[in-house]
Amino acid sequence: MPHLHVEYSDNLKNLDVDRLLLRLNHALAGSGQFEELDIKSRAVALASFRVGVASVARAFAHIKLALLGGRSAEIKRQLSASLLEVLKEAVPSTPGLDIQLCVEVIDIDRDSYSKAHLPT
């Protein structure tokens, strides 16, 4: 825990996804809320997407951070804000492309979450 999912429109051509994931993981590790080994992140580029209805060039990146339930609203706000700052720094603005960035923090039910670790 946590699980971090990044979905982004594939018209963000200059996005360095590996660097973004590393920086996001560093932000989570630096929060003091998680063990470094427990942070799992992944990214998916979406070729099929639409933002709104206007026929203008638009793009987005959306982070979903899934945490075991029990953290305060303030901690979730801090995590969300720190991830958004990383995202803002990592997604280069592109002339003529309207880009939206967002972060969502969701709780995972502790009672139904299962985990196994198979060390080397």
XYZ file of N, CA, C and O in Angstrom:
480
model
N 0.866 -1.147 0.000
C 0.000 0.000 0.000
C 0.912 1.208 0.000
O 1.892 1.183 0.729
N 0.745 2.211 -0.669
C -0.411 2.553 -1.492
C -0.273 2.069 -2.940
O 0.795 1.666 -3.373
N -1.391 2.165 -3.649
C -1.406 1.905 -5.085
C -1.661 3.237 -5.786
O -2.634 3.921 -5.482
N -0.773 3.590 -6.694
C -0.888 4.852 -7.419
C -1.072 4.548 -8.903
O -0.276 3.818 -9.500
N -2.160 5.054 -9.461
C -2.495 4.847 -10.863
C -2.456 6.203 -11.569
O -3.108 7.144 -11.109
N -1.727 6.280 -12.671
C -1.729 7.484 -13.499
C -2.359 7.109 -14.834
O -1.918 6.159 -15.489
N -3.395 7.825 -15.209
C -3.963 7.720 -16.552
C -3.733 9.056 -17.216
O -3.956 10.104 -16.597
N -3.290 9.014 -18.470
C -3.039 10.266 -19.175
C -3.360 10.101 -20.647
O -3.263 9.006 -21.206
N -3.788 11.191 -21.249
C -4.086 11.166 -22.675
C -2.773 11.063 -23.452
O -1.777 11.684 -23.093
N -2.786 10.243 -24.487
C -1.528 9.976 -25.181
C -1.058 11.117 -26.078
O -0.034 11.002 -26.735
N -1.778 12.227 -26.045
C -1.289 13.410 -26.770
C -0.347 14.262 -25.917
O 0.112 15.306 -26.349
N -0.018 13.784 -24.726
C 1.027 14.420 -23.908
C 2.364 13.805 -24.324
O 2.947 12.983 -23.627
N 2.811 14.175 -25.494
C 3.957 13.528 -26.153
C 5.274 13.703 -25.401
O 6.147 12.853 -25.496
N 5.451 14.781 -24.661
C 6.726 15.049 -23.998
C 6.754 14.608 -22.540
O 7.666 14.979 -21.806
N 5.795 13.813 -22.136
C 5.743 13.351 -20.754
C 6.724 12.195 -20.561
O 6.638 11.169 -21.242
N 7.666 12.368 -19.638
C 8.622 11.312 -19.281
C 7.983 10.493 -18.162
O 8.101 10.830 -16.979
N 7.309 9.421 -18.532
C 6.491 8.653 -17.593
C 7.334 7.976 -16.522
O 6.971 7.988 -15.345
N 8.464 7.394 -16.887
C 9.303 6.732 -15.892
C 9.779 7.728 -14.835
O 9.738 7.450 -13.632
N 10.207 8.890 -15.281
C 10.655 9.936 -14.346
C 9.491 10.406 -13.470
O 9.659 10.628 -12.269
N 8.308 10.552 -14.069
C 7.125 10.961 -13.308
C 6.827 9.953 -12.202
O 6.615 10.329 -11.042
N 6.804 8.664 -12.535
C 6.498 7.645 -11.529
C 7.531 7.657 -10.409
O 7.174 7.534 -9.229
N 8.798 7.809 -10.754
C 9.842 7.863 -9.732
C 9.643 9.057 -8.809
O 9.728 8.936 -7.579
N 9.340 10.207 -9.376
C 9.132 11.411 -8.569
C 7.882 11.288 -7.691
O 7.870 11.735 -6.538
N 6.831 10.689 -8.227
C 5.626 10.464 -7.428
C 5.925 9.516 -6.269
O 5.498 9.753 -5.133
N 6.680 8.446 -6.540
C 7.052 7.514 -5.475
C 7.894 8.210 -4.406
O 7.714 7.967 -3.210
N 8.813 9.079 -4.839
C 9.620 9.837 -3.872
C 8.733 10.726 -3.004
O 8.956 10.839 -1.787
N 7.736 11.364 -3.618
C 6.834 12.221 -2.847
C 6.072 11.408 -1.804
O 5.922 11.835 -0.653
N 5.608 10.230 -2.187
C 4.892 9.380 -1.233
C 5.818 8.888 -0.132
O 5.455 8.907 1.045
N 7.013 8.456 -0.494
C 7.967 7.988 0.515
C 8.330 9.119 1.468
O 8.449 8.908 2.683
N 8.490 10.325 0.935
C 8.855 11.477 1.749
C 7.753 11.953 2.674
O 8.012 12.730 3.596
N 6.538 11.498 2.441
C 5.416 11.918 3.293
C 5.494 11.297 4.689
O 4.842 11.769 5.610
N 6.246 10.231 4.826
C 6.318 9.541 6.106
C 5.140 8.624 6.380
O 5.061 8.013 7.445
N 4.238 8.496 5.432
C 3.039 7.684 5.614
C 3.229 6.226 5.190
O 2.420 5.375 5.553
N 4.283 5.943 4.398
C 4.418 4.631 3.776
C 5.859 4.136 3.830
O 6.792 4.938 3.817
N 6.004 2.840 3.848
C 7.309 2.228 3.664
C 7.622 2.275 2.170
O 6.739 2.018 1.335
N 8.847 2.568 1.836
C 9.257 2.705 0.427
C 8.890 1.466 -0.388
O 8.386 1.563 -1.505
N 9.116 0.297 0.158
C 8.861 -0.965 -0.540
C 7.381 -1.167 -0.862
O 7.036 -1.860 -1.820
N 6.504 -0.555 -0.094
C 5.069 -0.765 -0.266
C 4.435 0.112 -1.347
O 3.273 -0.094 -1.700
N 5.172 1.087 -1.865
C 4.616 2.010 -2.856
C 4.648 1.356 -4.229
O 5.699 0.960 -4.716
N 3.475 1.230 -4.835
C 3.362 0.612 -6.156
C 2.673 1.600 -7.097
O 1.578 2.053 -6.818
N 3.356 1.927 -8.180
C 2.783 2.895 -9.121
C 2.819 2.331 -10.530
O 3.648 1.481 -10.850
N 1.901 2.826 -11.332
C 1.833 2.432 -12.735
C 1.170 3.533 -13.522
O 0.461 4.378 -12.952
N 1.411 3.520 -14.837
C 0.842 4.555 -15.709
C 0.295 3.905 -16.969
O 0.871 2.943 -17.488
N -0.798 4.472 -17.457
C -1.436 3.985 -18.666
C -1.738 5.180 -19.566
O -2.406 6.133 -19.133
N -1.244 5.109 -20.802
C -1.569 6.133 -21.796
C -2.871 5.731 -22.479
O -3.043 4.569 -22.867
N -3.765 6.687 -22.621
C -5.068 6.423 -23.226
C -5.119 6.997 -24.636
O -5.032 8.211 -24.824
N -5.254 6.110 -25.605
C -5.356 6.539 -26.995
C -6.780 6.987 -27.323
O -6.985 7.832 -28.198
N -7.749 6.433 -26.635
C -9.149 6.799 -26.846
C -9.611 7.610 -25.650
O -9.720 7.085 -24.539
N -9.857 8.887 -25.871
C -10.277 9.774 -24.793
C -10.973 10.986 -25.403
O -10.854 11.261 -26.593
N -11.693 11.705 -24.572
C -12.309 12.967 -24.966
C -12.392 13.835 -23.728
O -12.722 13.355 -22.654
N -12.101 15.102 -23.877
C -12.238 16.070 -22.797
C -13.293 17.077 -23.252
O -13.059 17.826 -24.203
N -14.432 17.064 -22.606
C -15.504 17.988 -22.957
C -16.109 17.679 -24.321
O -16.044 16.554 -24.813
N -16.709 18.716 -24.931
C -17.381 18.532 -26.220
C -16.833 19.437 -27.321
O -17.119 19.228 -28.494
N -16.057 20.451 -26.947
C -15.523 21.387 -27.942
C -14.468 20.691 -28.800
O -13.776 19.783 -28.359
N -14.355 21.142 -30.023
C -13.378 20.540 -30.942
C -12.076 21.339 -30.908
O -11.634 21.892 -31.909
N -11.465 21.391 -29.707
C -10.168 22.028 -29.520
C -9.222 20.983 -28.931
O -9.657 19.972 -28.371
N -7.934 21.234 -29.066
C -6.939 20.284 -28.562
C -6.907 20.325 -27.034
O -6.618 21.357 -26.436
N -7.190 19.181 -26.420
C -7.196 19.067 -24.970
C -6.492 17.788 -24.549
O -6.423 16.825 -25.314
N -6.006 17.794 -23.321
C -5.305 16.634 -22.766
C -5.545 16.596 -21.269
O -6.025 17.567 -20.682
N -5.186 15.471 -20.651
C -5.321 15.367 -19.209
C -4.351 14.333 -18.651
O -3.865 13.454 -19.356
N -4.102 14.473 -17.355
C -3.416 13.449 -16.566
C -4.164 13.356 -15.245
O -4.457 14.380 -14.619
N -4.483 12.147 -14.848
C -5.282 11.902 -13.649
C -4.550 10.888 -12.785
O -4.185 9.810 -13.258
N -4.334 11.235 -11.530
C -3.729 10.322 -10.562
C -4.813 9.844 -9.613
O -5.575 10.644 -9.074
N -4.849 8.532 -9.429
C -5.711 7.946 -8.403
C -4.796 7.269 -7.397
O -4.025 6.370 -7.749
N -4.847 7.718 -6.159
C -4.060 7.150 -5.078
C -4.997 6.366 -4.171
O -5.891 6.937 -3.550
N -4.811 5.049 -4.123
C -5.648 4.186 -3.293
C -4.890 3.822 -2.027
O -3.771 3.307 -2.084
N -5.505 4.117 -0.880
C -4.894 3.912 0.440
C -5.799 3.049 1.300
O -7.018 3.113 1.170
N -5.193 2.309 2.204
C -6.013 1.640 3.206
C -6.725 2.702 4.038
O -6.133 3.719 4.401
N -7.978 2.495 4.304
C -8.786 3.462 5.032
C -8.240 3.748 6.423
O -7.521 2.940 7.000
N -8.549 4.938 6.940
C -8.178 5.291 8.299
C -7.355 6.557 8.419
O -7.181 7.062 9.520
N -6.838 7.069 7.310
C -6.058 8.313 7.382
C -7.009 9.511 7.433
O -8.087 9.496 6.874
N -6.543 10.556 8.097
C -7.371 11.746 8.257
C -7.538 12.481 6.930
O -6.737 12.320 6.005
N -8.558 13.317 6.880
C -8.795 14.144 5.692
C -7.601 15.058 5.443
O -7.236 15.314 4.286
N -6.970 15.553 6.492
C -5.815 16.447 6.337
C -4.636 15.718 5.693
O -3.982 16.263 4.801
N -4.359 14.516 6.122
C -3.269 13.746 5.505
C -3.580 13.484 4.040
O -2.709 13.625 3.176
N -4.815 13.143 3.730
C -5.198 12.907 2.330
C -5.046 14.183 1.507
O -4.585 14.135 0.365
N -5.414 15.329 2.071
C -5.242 16.610 1.364
C -3.765 16.880 1.098
O -3.383 17.324 0.018
N -2.916 16.611 2.093
C -1.479 16.836 1.929
C -0.897 15.925 0.852
O -0.101 16.367 0.024
N -1.289 14.658 0.861
C -0.815 13.729 -0.165
C -1.276 14.166 -1.548
O -0.497 14.185 -2.505
N -2.539 14.541 -1.661
C -3.087 14.997 -2.932
C -2.335 16.222 -3.447
O -1.944 16.290 -4.625
N -2.110 17.189 -2.577
C -1.412 18.416 -2.969
C 0.021 18.134 -3.404
O 0.496 18.697 -4.402
N 0.718 17.255 -2.685
C 2.106 16.975 -3.052
C 2.188 16.232 -4.383
O 3.077 16.504 -5.194
N 1.264 15.331 -4.638
C 1.252 14.626 -5.922
C 0.898 15.569 -7.068
O 1.480 15.483 -8.163
N -0.029 16.490 -6.821
C -0.383 17.460 -7.868
C 0.808 18.351 -8.199
O 1.041 18.674 -9.367
N 1.588 18.733 -7.201
C 2.779 19.553 -7.473
C 3.776 18.808 -8.356
O 4.331 19.378 -9.289
N 3.993 17.539 -8.078
C 4.888 16.732 -8.918
C 4.333 16.666 -10.337
O 5.066 16.833 -11.311
N 3.048 16.434 -10.454
C 2.412 16.331 -11.772
C 2.541 17.637 -12.541
O 2.866 17.637 -13.737
N 2.328 18.769 -11.859
C 2.451 20.074 -12.511
C 3.864 20.310 -13.026
O 4.050 20.885 -14.096
N 4.860 19.869 -12.278
C 6.246 20.039 -12.699
C 6.622 19.075 -13.830
O 7.474 19.390 -14.649
N 5.986 17.913 -13.875
C 6.361 16.875 -14.833
C 5.674 16.996 -16.191
O 6.217 16.539 -17.196
N 4.485 17.584 -16.203
C 3.743 17.691 -17.466
C 4.073 19.037 -18.101
O 3.682 20.080 -17.575
N 4.812 19.001 -19.206
C 5.177 20.267 -19.845
C 3.971 20.901 -20.541
O 3.161 20.200 -21.138
N 3.847 22.212 -20.423
C 2.781 22.881 -21.164
C 3.129 22.811 -22.647
O 4.302 22.798 -23.025
N 2.108 22.726 -23.451
C 2.269 22.600 -24.894
C 1.433 23.674 -25.555
O 0.212 23.727 -25.328
N 2.046 24.526 -26.362
C 1.270 25.575 -27.034
C 0.099 24.971 -27.827
O 0.262 23.970 -28.529
N -1.066 25.557 -27.632
C -2.260 25.119 -28.347
C -2.959 23.913 -27.743
O -3.944 23.438 -28.289
N -2.460 23.403 -26.616
C -3.060 22.227 -25.977
C -3.506 22.597 -24.563
O -2.692 22.960 -23.719
N -4.804 22.518 -24.313
C -5.361 22.769 -22.986
C -5.216 21.486 -22.167
O -5.718 20.439 -22.564
N -4.514 21.558 -21.030
C -4.204 20.368 -20.241
C -4.810 20.497 -18.851
O -4.613 21.508 -18.180
N -5.519 19.452 -18.432
C -6.073 19.392 -17.083
C -5.331 18.327 -16.287
O -5.086 17.228 -16.788
N -4.992 18.654 -15.040
C -4.294 17.745 -14.140
C -5.132 17.572 -12.885
O -5.662 18.558 -12.364
N -5.251 16.346 -12.390
C -6.031 16.142 -11.173
C -5.524 14.937 -10.393
O -4.870 14.045 -10.935
N -5.849 14.946 -9.092
C -5.466 13.872 -8.176
C -6.697 13.495 -7.368
O -7.416 14.360 -6.865
N -6.903 12.215 -7.240
C -8.021 11.657 -6.470
C -7.441 10.701 -5.436
O -6.610 9.853 -5.765
N -7.855 10.828 -4.185
C -7.417 9.916 -3.133
C -8.632 9.120 -2.689
O -9.662 9.701 -2.337
N -8.498 7.804 -2.734
C -9.625 6.951 -2.350
C -9.181 5.958 -1.270
O -8.012 5.598 -1.179
N -10.133 5.552 -0.455
C -9.887 4.578 0.609
C -10.184 3.177 0.102
O -11.176 2.948 -0.596
N -9.331 2.247 0.499
C -9.565 0.824 0.276
C -10.015 0.243 1.609
O -9.428 0.534 2.662
N -11.033 -0.572 1.570
C -11.557 -1.204 2.782
C -10.511 -2.153 3.364
O -10.076 -3.101 2.702
N -10.072 -1.884 4.587
C -9.053 -2.718 5.249
C -9.509 -4.168 5.421
O -8.712 -5.093 5.337
N -10.792 -4.358 5.698
C -11.299 -5.703 5.986
C -11.235 -6.628 4.774
O -11.150 -7.845 4.946
N -11.286 -6.076 3.572
C -11.303 -6.938 2.390
C -9.998 -6.899 1.593
O -9.868 -7.602 0.600
N -9.022 -6.129 2.030
C -7.748 -6.038 1.312
C -6.832 -7.175 1.742
O -6.665 -7.442 2.933
N -6.249 -7.855 0.770
C -5.298 -8.937 1.044
C -3.999 -8.652 0.336
O -3.978 -8.062 -0.748
N -2.901 -9.084 0.945
C -1.573 -8.831 0.365
C -0.648 -9.963 0.731
O -0.705 -10.500 1.842
N 0.218 -10.319 -0.209
C 1.288 -11.279 0.048
C 2.565 -10.701 -0.529
O 2.540 -10.001 -1.546
N 3.678 -10.967 0.114
C 4.980 -10.493 -0.365
C 5.876 -11.714 -0.547
O 6.085 -12.461 0.409
N 6.369 -11.913 -1.762
C 7.236 -13.044 -2.060
C 8.646 -12.520 -2.266
O 9.048 -12.181 -3.376
N 9.435 -12.408 -1.191
C 10.782 -11.820 -1.325
C 11.713 -12.739 -2.129
O 11.450 -13.935 -2.269
N 12.785 -12.143 -2.620
C 13.755 -12.907 -3.408
C 14.517 -13.875 -2.552
O 14.621 -13.758 -1.371
